[in-house]
Amino acid sequence: MIRSLILLQSYSNFFPETRNRRSEKVSAAKALQETCNYIKSLHREVDDLSERLSELLETTDTTQAAIIRNLLMQ
Amino acid sequence: MASKHTIATRHAQGIRARFASRFLRSLLRLRRSGNRFGGSQSNDEGIGKRIRTDRIKIAAYAAMARAVGPRRSWSRALLFKLRNRARIHGVSRKRCLVSEKKRVARNKVVAISREPSRADTLRKLVPGGDSMDTCVLLEETAHYIKCLATQVTVMQSIADRLLL
């Protein structure tokens, strides 16, 4: 998906005289919009996961052992 | 001679492992310092929770930026921003407002000399995107998205494992 986005953008720059110019511009703009939406959704997921992790870190007593286990397993 | 694909996958696994170990170490550090400041602060629990969430979020972004290293423009910009934020937190509010204004004014002068492009929302989302031209911006965006997705996956798996 990312590679196609980059290719799309570069194509619309190289061929400005093509008959399908408007459709290429529209799809490049749409790809940019989708990229922005995707990045925003990833940021939101990081926020939600941070909140979940902060709750988990506070509640359990055995968290330290679990984190160390995680560290060893990665 | 390893093919480009195997080098790329090895590189991807490296990022995931480096981010995971850094982030887990920060979590341990945060938990230790959290216990030191007292277990139950019932009067400002909402604010305390917000602070803890922000600390974890910053730790995640910092761990990812450090795992990527200085070879990417967005990771350099992100590390710079996080270091400035850490520095400002130690200084009084009045002084930090002045330095913020100076930095914003400097960036504004650079922006006026460029003509506005279609990718302006993207520039605001990718760290350091203001000072990139469009080709570099797209390349950085691709790498940034890949690392963000890795970050989310690792955080998700940690949260799932902590429940067990």
mmCIF file of C-alpha atoms in Angstrom:
data_model
loop_
_atom_site.group_PDB
_atom_site.id
_atom_site.type_symbol
_atom_site.label_atom_id
_atom_site.label_comp_id
_atom_site.label_asym_id
_atom_site.label_seq_id
_atom_site.Cartn_x
_atom_site.Cartn_y
_atom_site.Cartn_z
ATOM 1 C CA MET A 1 0.000 0.000 0.000
ATOM 2 C CA ILE A 2 2.743 2.394 0.900
ATOM 3 C CA ARG A 3 4.768 1.582 -2.183
ATOM 4 C CA SER A 4 1.729 2.185 -4.395
ATOM 5 C CA LEU A 5 1.152 5.505 -2.679
ATOM 6 C CA ILE A 6 4.701 6.613 -3.416
ATOM 7 C CA LEU A 7 4.510 5.343 -6.995
ATOM 8 C CA LEU A 8 1.175 7.064 -7.477
ATOM 9 C CA GLN A 9 2.536 10.392 -6.379
ATOM 10 C CA SER A 10 5.628 10.079 -8.552
ATOM 11 C CA TYR A 11 3.530 9.061 -11.570
ATOM 12 C CA SER A 12 1.295 12.098 -11.324
ATOM 13 C CA ASN A 13 4.395 14.258 -11.267
ATOM 14 C CA PHE A 14 6.013 12.647 -14.311
ATOM 15 C CA PHE A 15 3.016 12.624 -16.698
ATOM 16 C CA PRO A 16 1.145 15.916 -16.378
ATOM 17 C CA GLU A 17 -0.171 15.756 -19.938
ATOM 18 C CA THR A 18 -1.978 12.416 -19.759
ATOM 19 C CA ARG A 19 -5.659 12.235 -20.553
ATOM 20 C CA ASN A 20 -6.396 10.659 -17.140
ATOM 21 C CA ARG A 21 -4.711 13.530 -15.372
ATOM 22 C CA ARG A 22 -7.687 14.421 -13.216
ATOM 23 C CA SER A 23 -8.349 10.837 -12.121
ATOM 24 C CA GLU A 24 -4.673 10.408 -11.204
ATOM 25 C CA LYS A 25 -4.743 13.629 -9.212
ATOM 26 C CA VAL A 26 -7.909 12.563 -7.451
ATOM 27 C CA SER A 27 -6.525 9.153 -6.531
ATOM 28 C CA ALA A 28 -3.245 10.676 -5.348
ATOM 29 C CA ALA A 29 -5.170 13.106 -3.140
ATOM 30 C CA LYS A 30 -7.324 10.239 -1.892
ATOM 31 C CA ALA A 31 -4.211 8.190 -1.105
ATOM 32 C CA LEU A 32 -2.771 11.135 0.842
ATOM 33 C CA GLN A 33 -6.029 11.530 2.742
ATOM 34 C CA GLU A 34 -6.096 7.814 3.582
ATOM 35 C CA THR A 35 -2.491 7.991 4.739
ATOM 36 C CA CYS A 36 -3.312 10.897 7.069
ATOM 37 C CA ASN A 37 -6.336 9.027 8.431
ATOM 38 C CA TYR A 38 -4.259 5.903 8.974
ATOM 39 C CA ILE A 39 -1.547 7.827 10.864
ATOM 40 C CA LYS A 40 -4.194 9.513 13.010
ATOM 41 C CA SER A 41 -5.791 6.157 13.829
ATOM 42 C CA LEU A 42 -2.377 4.733 14.773
ATOM 43 C CA HIS A 43 -1.786 7.706 17.108
ATOM 44 C CA ARG A 44 -5.173 7.090 18.712
ATOM 45 C CA GLU A 45 -4.331 3.422 19.189
ATOM 46 C CA VAL A 46 -1.067 4.366 20.899
ATOM 47 C CA ASP A 47 -3.027 6.666 23.240
ATOM 48 C CA ASP A 48 -5.537 3.922 24.098
ATOM 49 C CA LEU A 49 -2.815 1.326 24.628
ATOM 50 C CA SER A 50 -0.876 3.745 26.869
ATOM 51 C CA GLU A 51 -3.979 4.170 29.004
ATOM 52 C CA ARG A 52 -4.477 0.393 29.207
ATOM 53 C CA LEU A 53 -0.839 -0.155 30.104
ATOM 54 C CA SER A 54 -0.947 2.517 32.818
ATOM 55 C CA GLU A 55 -3.952 0.784 34.398
ATOM 56 C CA LEU A 56 -2.266 -2.615 34.163
ATOM 57 C CA LEU A 57 0.972 -1.318 35.656
ATOM 58 C CA GLU A 58 -0.846 0.102 38.659
ATOM 59 C CA THR A 59 -3.133 -2.776 39.550
ATOM 60 C CA THR A 60 -1.159 -5.994 39.609
ATOM 61 C CA ASP A 61 1.605 -6.786 42.073
ATOM 62 C CA THR A 62 3.126 -9.481 39.940
ATOM 63 C CA THR A 63 3.589 -6.994 37.085
ATOM 64 C CA GLN A 64 7.306 -6.723 37.637
ATOM 65 C CA ALA A 65 7.783 -10.439 37.138
ATOM 66 C CA ALA A 66 5.529 -10.335 34.081
ATOM 67 C CA ILE A 67 7.501 -7.466 32.544
ATOM 68 C CA ILE A 68 10.783 -9.237 33.131
ATOM 69 C CA ARG A 69 9.332 -12.371 31.585
ATOM 70 C CA ASN A 70 8.313 -10.264 28.583
ATOM 71 C CA LEU A 71 11.817 -8.878 28.323
ATOM 72 C CA LEU A 72 13.289 -12.354 28.239
ATOM 73 C CA MET A 73 10.772 -13.655 25.757
ATOM 74 C CA GLN A 74 11.127 -10.850 23.166
ATOM 75 C CA MET B 1 25.219 -12.658 -0.344
ATOM 76 C CA ALA B 2 21.831 -12.261 1.340
ATOM 77 C CA SER B 3 19.041 -10.996 -0.896
ATOM 78 C CA LYS B 4 17.506 -7.569 -0.367
ATOM 79 C CA HIS B 5 14.321 -9.144 0.965
ATOM 80 C CA THR B 6 16.068 -11.089 3.734
ATOM 81 C CA ILE B 7 18.064 -8.025 4.712
ATOM 82 C CA ALA B 8 14.842 -6.023 4.891
ATOM 83 C CA THR B 9 13.036 -8.628 7.011
ATOM 84 C CA ARG B 10 16.010 -8.972 9.313
ATOM 85 C CA HIS B 11 16.031 -5.206 9.633
ATOM 86 C CA ALA B 12 12.311 -5.182 10.451
ATOM 87 C CA GLN B 13 12.701 -7.843 13.134
ATOM 88 C CA GLY B 14 15.589 -5.847 14.561
ATOM 89 C CA ILE B 15 13.453 -2.745 14.976
ATOM 90 C CA ARG B 16 10.718 -4.720 16.712
ATOM 91 C CA ALA B 17 13.111 -6.385 19.142
ATOM 92 C CA ARG B 18 15.044 -3.161 19.846
ATOM 93 C CA PHE B 19 11.851 -1.200 20.465
ATOM 94 C CA ALA B 20 10.386 -3.942 22.665
ATOM 95 C CA SER B 21 13.422 -4.203 24.932
ATOM 96 C CA ARG B 22 13.788 -0.416 25.288
ATOM 97 C CA PHE B 23 10.096 0.091 25.975
ATOM 98 C CA LEU B 24 9.929 -2.719 28.542
ATOM 99 C CA ARG B 25 12.933 -1.274 30.358
ATOM 100 C CA SER B 26 11.236 2.135 30.474
ATOM 101 C CA LEU B 27 8.081 0.499 31.831
ATOM 102 C CA LEU B 28 10.069 -1.123 34.637
ATOM 103 C CA ARG B 29 11.700 2.222 35.410
ATOM 104 C CA LEU B 30 8.340 4.021 35.406
ATOM 105 C CA ARG B 31 6.800 1.424 37.683
ATOM 106 C CA ARG B 32 9.671 1.681 40.141
ATOM 107 C CA SER B 33 9.472 5.502 40.286
ATOM 108 C CA GLY B 34 5.671 5.335 40.511
ATOM 109 C CA ASN B 35 5.861 3.157 43.615
ATOM 110 C CA ARG B 36 8.344 5.515 45.213
ATOM 111 C CA PHE B 37 5.952 8.475 45.039
ATOM 112 C CA GLY B 38 3.321 6.631 47.067
ATOM 113 C CA GLY B 39 0.879 3.909 46.107
ATOM 114 C CA SER B 40 -2.532 5.488 46.693
ATOM 115 C CA GLN B 41 -3.235 9.144 46.077
ATOM 116 C CA SER B 42 -6.993 9.065 46.195
ATOM 117 C CA ASN B 43 -7.616 12.823 46.047
ATOM 118 C CA ASP B 44 -6.072 13.423 42.614
ATOM 119 C CA GLU B 45 -6.377 10.004 41.085
ATOM 120 C CA GLY B 46 -7.682 11.336 37.775
ATOM 121 C CA ILE B 47 -4.725 13.658 37.295
ATOM 122 C CA GLY B 48 -2.280 10.982 38.421
ATOM 123 C CA LYS B 49 -3.704 8.557 35.889
ATOM 124 C CA ARG B 50 -3.363 11.151 33.125
ATOM 125 C CA ILE B 51 0.268 11.791 34.079
ATOM 126 C CA ARG B 52 1.037 8.061 34.124
ATOM 127 C CA THR B 53 -0.610 7.581 30.723
ATOM 128 C CA ASP B 54 1.375 10.474 29.252
ATOM 129 C CA ARG B 55 4.616 9.124 30.676
ATOM 130 C CA ILE B 56 4.001 5.735 29.094
ATOM 131 C CA LYS B 57 3.076 7.327 25.773
ATOM 132 C CA ILE B 58 6.238 9.441 25.742
ATOM 133 C CA ALA B 59 8.286 6.384 26.736
ATOM 134 C CA ALA B 60 6.820 4.476 23.778
ATOM 135 C CA TYR B 61 7.606 7.181 21.212
ATOM 136 C CA ALA B 62 11.063 7.752 22.676
ATOM 137 C CA ALA B 63 11.838 4.039 22.663
ATOM 138 C CA MET B 64 10.802 3.767 19.011
ATOM 139 C CA ALA B 65 12.781 6.862 17.990
ATOM 140 C CA ARG B 66 15.877 5.549 19.759
ATOM 141 C CA ALA B 67 15.440 2.077 18.269
ATOM 142 C CA VAL B 68 15.361 3.601 14.781
ATOM 143 C CA GLY B 69 18.330 5.808 15.565
ATOM 144 C CA PRO B 70 19.509 8.978 13.833
ATOM 145 C CA ARG B 71 19.443 7.530 10.326
ATOM 146 C CA ARG B 72 15.885 8.728 9.666
ATOM 147 C CA SER B 73 14.760 12.355 9.523
ATOM 148 C CA TRP B 74 11.565 11.708 11.476
ATOM 149 C CA SER B 75 13.325 9.879 14.312
ATOM 150 C CA ARG B 76 15.868 12.694 14.636
ATOM 151 C CA ALA B 77 13.070 15.279 14.744
ATOM 152 C CA LEU B 78 11.120 13.232 17.299
ATOM 153 C CA LEU B 79 14.149 12.768 19.579
ATOM 154 C CA PHE B 80 14.878 16.504 19.336
ATOM 155 C CA LYS B 81 11.293 17.357 20.278
ATOM 156 C CA LEU B 82 11.284 14.920 23.218
ATOM 157 C CA ARG B 83 14.612 16.227 24.531
ATOM 158 C CA ASN B 84 13.356 19.815 24.349
ATOM 159 C CA ARG B 85 10.198 18.805 26.173
ATOM 160 C CA ALA B 86 12.239 17.109 28.904
ATOM 161 C CA ARG B 87 14.449 20.167 29.190
ATOM 162 C CA ILE B 88 11.489 22.565 29.362
ATOM 163 C CA HIS B 89 9.867 20.529 32.135
ATOM 164 C CA GLY B 90 12.807 21.361 34.384
ATOM 165 C CA VAL B 91 12.645 25.120 33.672
ATOM 166 C CA SER B 92 10.097 27.660 34.908
ATOM 167 C CA ARG B 93 6.967 28.220 32.823
ATOM 168 C CA LYS B 94 7.764 31.835 31.887
ATOM 169 C CA ARG B 95 11.127 30.953 30.422
ATOM 170 C CA CYS B 96 9.721 28.029 28.469
ATOM 171 C CA LEU B 97 7.056 30.245 26.835
ATOM 172 C CA VAL B 98 9.746 32.609 25.574
ATOM 173 C CA SER B 99 11.849 29.831 24.067
ATOM 174 C CA GLU B 100 8.725 28.300 22.474
ATOM 175 C CA LYS B 101 7.834 31.595 20.775
ATOM 176 C CA LYS B 102 11.362 32.011 19.406
ATOM 177 C CA ARG B 103 11.318 28.507 17.954
ATOM 178 C CA VAL B 104 7.872 29.015 16.364
ATOM 179 C CA ALA B 105 8.929 32.351 14.828
ATOM 180 C CA ARG B 106 12.023 30.763 13.328
ATOM 181 C CA ASN B 107 9.992 27.939 11.786
ATOM 182 C CA LYS B 108 7.404 30.406 10.424
ATOM 183 C CA VAL B 109 10.043 32.312 8.436
ATOM 184 C CA VAL B 110 11.104 29.101 6.724
ATOM 185 C CA ALA B 111 7.483 28.183 5.903
ATOM 186 C CA ILE B 112 6.652 31.472 4.152
ATOM 187 C CA SER B 113 9.416 31.080 1.592
ATOM 188 C CA ARG B 114 7.917 27.720 0.437
ATOM 189 C CA GLU B 115 4.739 27.495 -1.651
ATOM 190 C CA PRO B 116 1.933 25.475 0.018
ATOM 191 C CA SER B 117 1.648 21.884 -1.206
ATOM 192 C CA ARG B 118 -1.105 19.296 -0.981
ATOM 193 C CA ALA B 119 0.626 17.288 1.714
ATOM 194 C CA ASP B 120 0.338 19.872 4.506
ATOM 195 C CA THR B 121 -1.767 17.715 6.856
ATOM 196 C CA LEU B 122 0.759 14.942 6.377
ATOM 197 C CA ARG B 123 3.564 17.320 7.329
ATOM 198 C CA LYS B 124 1.854 18.038 10.615
ATOM 199 C CA LEU B 125 1.429 14.347 11.380
ATOM 200 C CA VAL B 126 4.943 13.134 10.589
ATOM 201 C CA PRO B 127 7.582 14.458 13.005
ATOM 202 C CA GLY B 128 9.919 16.878 11.307
ATOM 203 C CA GLY B 129 7.679 17.033 8.274
ATOM 204 C CA ASP B 130 7.631 20.827 8.105
ATOM 205 C CA SER B 131 11.112 21.096 6.685
ATOM 206 C CA MET B 132 10.955 18.234 4.161
ATOM 207 C CA ASP B 133 10.252 18.434 0.458
ATOM 208 C CA THR B 134 7.480 16.213 -0.882
ATOM 209 C CA CYS B 135 9.600 13.305 -2.106
ATOM 210 C CA VAL B 136 11.477 12.987 1.177
ATOM 211 C CA LEU B 137 8.197 13.441 3.045
ATOM 212 C CA LEU B 138 6.616 10.438 1.314
ATOM 213 C CA GLU B 139 9.635 8.252 1.979
ATOM 214 C CA GLU B 140 9.740 9.272 5.634
ATOM 215 C CA THR B 141 5.985 8.731 5.897
ATOM 216 C CA ALA B 142 6.314 5.156 4.677
ATOM 217 C CA HIS B 143 8.999 4.332 7.241
ATOM 218 C CA TYR B 144 7.150 6.213 9.991
ATOM 219 C CA ILE B 145 3.961 4.254 9.347
ATOM 220 C CA LYS B 146 5.842 0.961 9.373
ATOM 221 C CA CYS B 147 7.460 1.793 12.727
ATOM 222 C CA LEU B 148 4.190 3.104 14.193
ATOM 223 C CA ALA B 149 2.448 -0.145 13.255
ATOM 224 C CA THR B 150 5.262 -2.126 14.893
ATOM 225 C CA GLN B 151 4.952 0.045 17.998
ATOM 226 C CA VAL B 152 1.211 -0.606 18.200
ATOM 227 C CA THR B 153 1.670 -4.366 17.736
ATOM 228 C CA VAL B 154 4.304 -4.605 20.458
ATOM 229 C CA MET B 155 2.296 -2.467 22.915
ATOM 230 C CA GLN B 156 -0.758 -4.606 22.196
ATOM 231 C CA SER B 157 1.106 -7.852 22.845
ATOM 232 C CA ILE B 158 2.608 -6.461 26.082
ATOM 233 C CA ALA B 159 -0.846 -5.409 27.292
ATOM 234 C CA ASP B 160 -2.209 -8.853 26.444
ATOM 235 C CA ARG B 161 0.651 -10.621 28.230
ATOM 236 C CA LEU B 162 0.361 -8.461 31.345
ATOM 237 C CA LEU B 163 -3.213 -9.618 31.766
ATOM 238 C CA LEU B 164 -2.175 -13.243 32.105
#
